[in-house]
Coordinates of C-alpha atoms and ligand atoms in Angstrom, one line a residue:
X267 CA -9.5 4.5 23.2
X268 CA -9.1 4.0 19.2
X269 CA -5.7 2.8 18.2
X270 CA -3.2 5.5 16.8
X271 CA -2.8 5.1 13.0
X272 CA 0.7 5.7 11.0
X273 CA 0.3 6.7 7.9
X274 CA 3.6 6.7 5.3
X275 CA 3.2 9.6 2.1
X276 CA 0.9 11.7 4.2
X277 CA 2.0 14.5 2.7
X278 CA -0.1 14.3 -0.4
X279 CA -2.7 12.3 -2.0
X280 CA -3.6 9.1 -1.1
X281 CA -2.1 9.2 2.2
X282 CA -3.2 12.8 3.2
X283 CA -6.7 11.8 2.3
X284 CA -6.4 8.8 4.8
X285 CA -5.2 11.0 7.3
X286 CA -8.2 13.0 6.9
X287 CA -10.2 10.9 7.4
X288 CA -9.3 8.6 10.2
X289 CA -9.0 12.1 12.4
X290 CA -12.6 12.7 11.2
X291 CA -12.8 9.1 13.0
X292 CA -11.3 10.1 16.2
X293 CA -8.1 8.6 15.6
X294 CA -4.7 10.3 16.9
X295 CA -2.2 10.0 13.7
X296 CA 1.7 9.5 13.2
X297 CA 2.5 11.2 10.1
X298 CA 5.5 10.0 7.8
X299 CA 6.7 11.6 4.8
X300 CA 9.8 14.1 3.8
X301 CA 7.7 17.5 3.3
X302 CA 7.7 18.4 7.2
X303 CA 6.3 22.0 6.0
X304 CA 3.4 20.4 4.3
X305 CA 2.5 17.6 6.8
X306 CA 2.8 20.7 9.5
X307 CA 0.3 22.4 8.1
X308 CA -1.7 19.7 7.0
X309 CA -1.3 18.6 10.9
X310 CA -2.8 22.3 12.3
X311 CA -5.8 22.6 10.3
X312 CA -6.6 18.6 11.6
X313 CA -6.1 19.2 15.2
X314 CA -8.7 22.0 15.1
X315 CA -11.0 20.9 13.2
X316 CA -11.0 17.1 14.6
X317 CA -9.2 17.9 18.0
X318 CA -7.1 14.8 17.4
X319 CA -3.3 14.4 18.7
X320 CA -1.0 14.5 16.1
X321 CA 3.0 13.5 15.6
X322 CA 5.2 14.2 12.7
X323 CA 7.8 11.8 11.8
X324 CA 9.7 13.3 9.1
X325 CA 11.5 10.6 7.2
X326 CA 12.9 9.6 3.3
X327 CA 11.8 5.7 3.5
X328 CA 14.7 5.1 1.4
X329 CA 17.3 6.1 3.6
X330 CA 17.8 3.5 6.2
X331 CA 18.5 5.2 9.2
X332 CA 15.0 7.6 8.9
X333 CA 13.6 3.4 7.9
X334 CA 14.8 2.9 10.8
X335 CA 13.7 5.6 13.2
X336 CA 10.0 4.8 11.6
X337 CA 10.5 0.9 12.3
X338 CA 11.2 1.9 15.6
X339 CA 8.6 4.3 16.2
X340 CA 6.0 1.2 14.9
X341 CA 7.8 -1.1 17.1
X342 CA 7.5 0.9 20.5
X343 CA 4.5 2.6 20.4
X344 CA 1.7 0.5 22.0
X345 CA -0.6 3.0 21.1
X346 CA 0.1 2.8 17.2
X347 CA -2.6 -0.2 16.0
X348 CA -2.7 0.5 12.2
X349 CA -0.3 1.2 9.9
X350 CA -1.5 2.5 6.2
X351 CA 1.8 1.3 4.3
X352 CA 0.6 4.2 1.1
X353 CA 4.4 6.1 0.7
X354 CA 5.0 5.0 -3.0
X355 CA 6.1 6.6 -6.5
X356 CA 6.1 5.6 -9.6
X357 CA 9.2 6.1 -12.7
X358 CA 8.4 7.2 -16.2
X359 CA 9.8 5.5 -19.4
X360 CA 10.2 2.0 -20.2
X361 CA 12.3 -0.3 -17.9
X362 CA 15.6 0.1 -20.8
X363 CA 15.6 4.0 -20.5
X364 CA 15.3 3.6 -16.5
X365 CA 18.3 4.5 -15.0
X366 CA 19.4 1.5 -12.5
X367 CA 19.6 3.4 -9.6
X368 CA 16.2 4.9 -10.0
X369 CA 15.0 1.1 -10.5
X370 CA 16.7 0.5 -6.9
X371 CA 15.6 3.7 -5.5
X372 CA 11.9 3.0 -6.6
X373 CA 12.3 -0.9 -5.1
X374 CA 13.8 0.6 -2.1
X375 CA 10.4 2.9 -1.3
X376 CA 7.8 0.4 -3.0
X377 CA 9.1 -2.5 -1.6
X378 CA 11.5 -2.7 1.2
X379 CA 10.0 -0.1 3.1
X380 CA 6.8 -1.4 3.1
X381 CA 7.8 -4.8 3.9
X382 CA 10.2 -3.4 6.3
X383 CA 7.4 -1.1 8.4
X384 CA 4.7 -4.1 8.0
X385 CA 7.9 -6.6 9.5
X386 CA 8.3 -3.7 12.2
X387 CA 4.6 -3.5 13.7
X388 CA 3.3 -7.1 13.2
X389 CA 5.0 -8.7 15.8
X390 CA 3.5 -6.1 18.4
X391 CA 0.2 -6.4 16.8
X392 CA -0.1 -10.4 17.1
X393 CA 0.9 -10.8 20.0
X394 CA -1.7 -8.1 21.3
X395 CA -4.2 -9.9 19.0
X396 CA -5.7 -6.7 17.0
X397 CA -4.6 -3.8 14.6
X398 CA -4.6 -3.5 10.9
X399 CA -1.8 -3.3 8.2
X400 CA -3.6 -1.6 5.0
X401 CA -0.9 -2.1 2.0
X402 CA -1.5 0.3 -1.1
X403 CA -0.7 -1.5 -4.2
X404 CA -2.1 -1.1 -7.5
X405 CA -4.2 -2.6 -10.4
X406 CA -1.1 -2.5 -12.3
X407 CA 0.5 -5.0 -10.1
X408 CA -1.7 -7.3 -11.8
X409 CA -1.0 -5.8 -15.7
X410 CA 2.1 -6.6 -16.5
X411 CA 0.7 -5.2 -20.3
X412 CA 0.6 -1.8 -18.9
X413 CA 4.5 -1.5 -19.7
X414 CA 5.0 -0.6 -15.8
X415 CA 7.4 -3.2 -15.6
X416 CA 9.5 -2.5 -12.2
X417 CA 6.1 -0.5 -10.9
X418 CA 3.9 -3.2 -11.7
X419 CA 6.7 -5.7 -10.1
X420 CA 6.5 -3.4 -6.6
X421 CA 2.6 -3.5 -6.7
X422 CA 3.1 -7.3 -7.2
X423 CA 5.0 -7.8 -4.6
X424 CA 2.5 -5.5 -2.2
X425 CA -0.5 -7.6 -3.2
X426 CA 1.4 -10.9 -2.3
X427 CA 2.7 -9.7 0.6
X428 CA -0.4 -8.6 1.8
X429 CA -2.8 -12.1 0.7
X430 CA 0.2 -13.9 2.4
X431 CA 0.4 -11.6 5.7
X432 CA -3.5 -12.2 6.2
X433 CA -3.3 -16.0 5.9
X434 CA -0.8 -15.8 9.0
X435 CA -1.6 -12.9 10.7
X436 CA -5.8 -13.2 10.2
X437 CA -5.7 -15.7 12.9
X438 CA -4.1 -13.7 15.2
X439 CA -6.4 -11.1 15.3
X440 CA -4.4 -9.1 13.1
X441 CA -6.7 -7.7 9.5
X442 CA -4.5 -6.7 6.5
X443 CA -6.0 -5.1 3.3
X444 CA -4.4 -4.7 0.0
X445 CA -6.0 -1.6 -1.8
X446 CA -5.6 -2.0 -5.8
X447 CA -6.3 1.8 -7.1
X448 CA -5.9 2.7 -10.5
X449 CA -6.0 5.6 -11.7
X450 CA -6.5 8.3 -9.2
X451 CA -5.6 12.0 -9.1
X452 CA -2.8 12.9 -6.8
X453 CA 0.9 14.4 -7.7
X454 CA 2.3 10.4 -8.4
X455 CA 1.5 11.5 -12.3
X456 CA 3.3 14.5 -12.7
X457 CA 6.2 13.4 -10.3
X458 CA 7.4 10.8 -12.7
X459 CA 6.7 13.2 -15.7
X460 CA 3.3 11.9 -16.6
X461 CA -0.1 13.9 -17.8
X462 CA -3.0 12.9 -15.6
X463 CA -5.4 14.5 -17.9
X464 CA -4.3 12.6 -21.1
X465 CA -5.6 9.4 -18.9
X466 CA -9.1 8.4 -20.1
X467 CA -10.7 7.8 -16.3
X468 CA -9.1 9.0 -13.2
X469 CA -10.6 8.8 -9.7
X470 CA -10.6 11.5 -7.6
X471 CA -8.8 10.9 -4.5
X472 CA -11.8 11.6 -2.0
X473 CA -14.1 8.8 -3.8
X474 CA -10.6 6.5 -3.8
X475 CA -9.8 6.0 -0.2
X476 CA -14.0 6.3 1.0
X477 CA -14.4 3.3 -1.1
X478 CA -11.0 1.8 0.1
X479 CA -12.9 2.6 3.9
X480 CA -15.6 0.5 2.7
X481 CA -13.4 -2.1 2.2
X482 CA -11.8 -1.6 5.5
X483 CA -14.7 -1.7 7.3
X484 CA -16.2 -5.0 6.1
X485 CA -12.6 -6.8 6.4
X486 CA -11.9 -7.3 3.1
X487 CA -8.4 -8.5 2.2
X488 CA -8.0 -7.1 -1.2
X489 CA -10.4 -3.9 -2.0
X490 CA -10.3 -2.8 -6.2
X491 CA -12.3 0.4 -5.7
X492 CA -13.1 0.8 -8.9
X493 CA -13.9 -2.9 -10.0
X494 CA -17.4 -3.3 -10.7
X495 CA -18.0 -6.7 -10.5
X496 CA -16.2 -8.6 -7.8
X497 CA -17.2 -12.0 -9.6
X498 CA -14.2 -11.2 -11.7
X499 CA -11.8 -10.9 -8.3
X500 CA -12.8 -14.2 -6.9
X501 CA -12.7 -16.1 -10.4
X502 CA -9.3 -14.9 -10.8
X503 CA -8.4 -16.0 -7.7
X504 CA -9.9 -19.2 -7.7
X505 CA -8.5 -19.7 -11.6
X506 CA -4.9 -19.1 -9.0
X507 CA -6.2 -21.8 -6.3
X508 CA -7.3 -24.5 -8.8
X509 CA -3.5 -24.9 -10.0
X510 CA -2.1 -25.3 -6.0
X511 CA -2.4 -28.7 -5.7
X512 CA -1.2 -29.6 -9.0
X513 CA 2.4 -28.1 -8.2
X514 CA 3.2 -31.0 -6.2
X515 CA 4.7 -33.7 -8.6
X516 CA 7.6 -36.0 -8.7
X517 CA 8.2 -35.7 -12.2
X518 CA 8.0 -32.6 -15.0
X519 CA 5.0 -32.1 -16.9
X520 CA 4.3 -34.7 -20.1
X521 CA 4.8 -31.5 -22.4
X522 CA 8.4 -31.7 -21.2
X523 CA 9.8 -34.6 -20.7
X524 CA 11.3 -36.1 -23.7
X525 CA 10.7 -39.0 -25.4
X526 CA 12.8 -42.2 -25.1
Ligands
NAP157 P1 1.5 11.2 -4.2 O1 0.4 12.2 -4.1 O2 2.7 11.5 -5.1 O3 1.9 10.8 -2.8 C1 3.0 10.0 -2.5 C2 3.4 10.2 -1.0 O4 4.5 9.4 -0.8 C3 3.7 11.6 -0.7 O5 3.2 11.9 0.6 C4 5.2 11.6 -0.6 O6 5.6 12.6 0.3 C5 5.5 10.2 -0.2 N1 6.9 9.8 -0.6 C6 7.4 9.8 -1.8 N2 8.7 9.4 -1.8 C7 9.0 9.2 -0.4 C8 10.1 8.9 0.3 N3 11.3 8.6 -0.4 N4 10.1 8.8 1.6 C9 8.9 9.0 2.3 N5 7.8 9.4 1.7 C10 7.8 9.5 0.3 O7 0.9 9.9 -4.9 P2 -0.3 8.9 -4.4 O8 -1.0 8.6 -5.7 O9 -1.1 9.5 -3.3 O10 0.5 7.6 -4.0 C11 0.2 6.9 -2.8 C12 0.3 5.4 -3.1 O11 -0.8 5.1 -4.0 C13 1.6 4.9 -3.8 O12 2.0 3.7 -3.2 C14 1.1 4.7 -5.2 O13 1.9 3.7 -5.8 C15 -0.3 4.2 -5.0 N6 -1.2 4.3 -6.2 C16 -1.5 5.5 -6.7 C17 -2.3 5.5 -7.9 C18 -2.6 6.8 -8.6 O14 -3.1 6.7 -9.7 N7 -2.5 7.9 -7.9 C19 -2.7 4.3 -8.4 C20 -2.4 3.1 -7.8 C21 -1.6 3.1 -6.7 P3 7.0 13.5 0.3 O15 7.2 13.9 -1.1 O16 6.6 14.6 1.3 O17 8.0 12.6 0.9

């Protein structure tokens, strides 16, 4: 029996395209977004054509009590073994014309609810060895000269969370994959008042989440679809892992300490 998959934003892009195509898999799916009406219908034309089982879990993951009901739902479900963590949006503007309570509402579904649903099934799936937690960040997570300041911060966060989750939950039996997109054409552009077609390379969102598969499959833990040379992932990375053990010091750097 293949492990039931929850996927959060299924309602449109990214997340209704992983949908698709874990039911094309043979997987039975837990769908979580606020459109009920959309993932309904979305939901019919998948049973018949895949003959999968499928739930809707309507929910606004910044609202803590529908959190909540989806924590719980991730918690209890043994049947549930991977969780796509996609739900996301994006805000418009620079960080000084941002409204603070859209910076907090955007925090709220970027960050806490992704860390909250990951929190929510992990435990369940280390300690029954298996299941996969797929984070969606972005390669704006690691541009901070993109002027996506508090959406870049989120995506930060997702990668972290996700190269952290995997050294501690890898050894349990438990894979988790960041997915870096960039550009890719779904509604995130024109929901935060943005022009897709003024961008000059967009992916579509078929060729986005079969390549994020790919990754999937061969148990990578951070997938850039459209990368082309993953020598310039790992020399980041190991640029990152040549600095650890130099953190450890009794005393500041010469450059500042002054002189006596
Ligand atoms: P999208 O088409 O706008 O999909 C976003 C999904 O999240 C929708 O299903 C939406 O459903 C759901 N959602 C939004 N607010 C929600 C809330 N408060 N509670 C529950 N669900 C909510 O955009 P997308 O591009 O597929 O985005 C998916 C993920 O990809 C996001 O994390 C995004 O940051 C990431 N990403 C996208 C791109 C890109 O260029 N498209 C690039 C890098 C990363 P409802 O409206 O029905 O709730």
């Amino acid at each position: 029996m293949k492990p039931s998959v929850l996927v959060t934003g299924a309602s449109s892009g990214i997340g209704a395209t992983y949908s698709d195509r874990f039911a094309r898999r043979g997987h039975d799916l837990v769908l979580v977004a606020r459109d009920t009406a959309r993932m309904e219908a979305m939901a019919a034309d998948l049973r018949r054509e895949t003959g999968v089982a499928i739930d809707i879990l309507p929910a606004d993951l910044t609202r803590p009590d529908d959190l909540a009901a989806v924590e719980a739902r991730l918690g209890d479900d043994d049947a549930i073994g991977i969780l796509i963590n996609n739900a996301g949006a994006s805000l418009g503007g620079g960080f000084v014309n941002q409204a603070t309570d859209d910076v907090g509402r955007l925090i709220a579904l970027n960050v806490t609810a992704v860390a909250r649903l990951a929190s929510a099934v992990a435990p369940r799936l280390a300690k029954a060895g298996e299941g996969a937690i797929v984070n969606i960040g972005s390669v704006v997570g690691l541009a901070p000269e993109m002027g996506m300041s508090v959406y870049g911060a989120t995506k930060a966060f997702v990668l972290f969370l996700s190269q952290s989750l995997s050294v501690e939950l890898g050894p349990k039996g438990v894979y988790v994959q960041a997915v870096l997109p960039a550009a890719t054409r779904t509604e995130i552009w024109e929901r935060s008042g943005a022009d897709v077609n003024a961008l000059r390379a967009v992916m579509e969102v078929g060729e986005l989440v079969d390549a994020a598969l790919v990754g999937f499959d061969l148990r990578e833990t951070v997938t850039v679809p459209p990368l082309p040379d993953p020598a310039e992932w790992d020399a980041y990375q190991a640029a990152r892992q040549a600095m650890l053990p130099n953190f450890a010091q009794v005393h500041a750097a010469d450059r500042y300490r002054k002189a006596s």
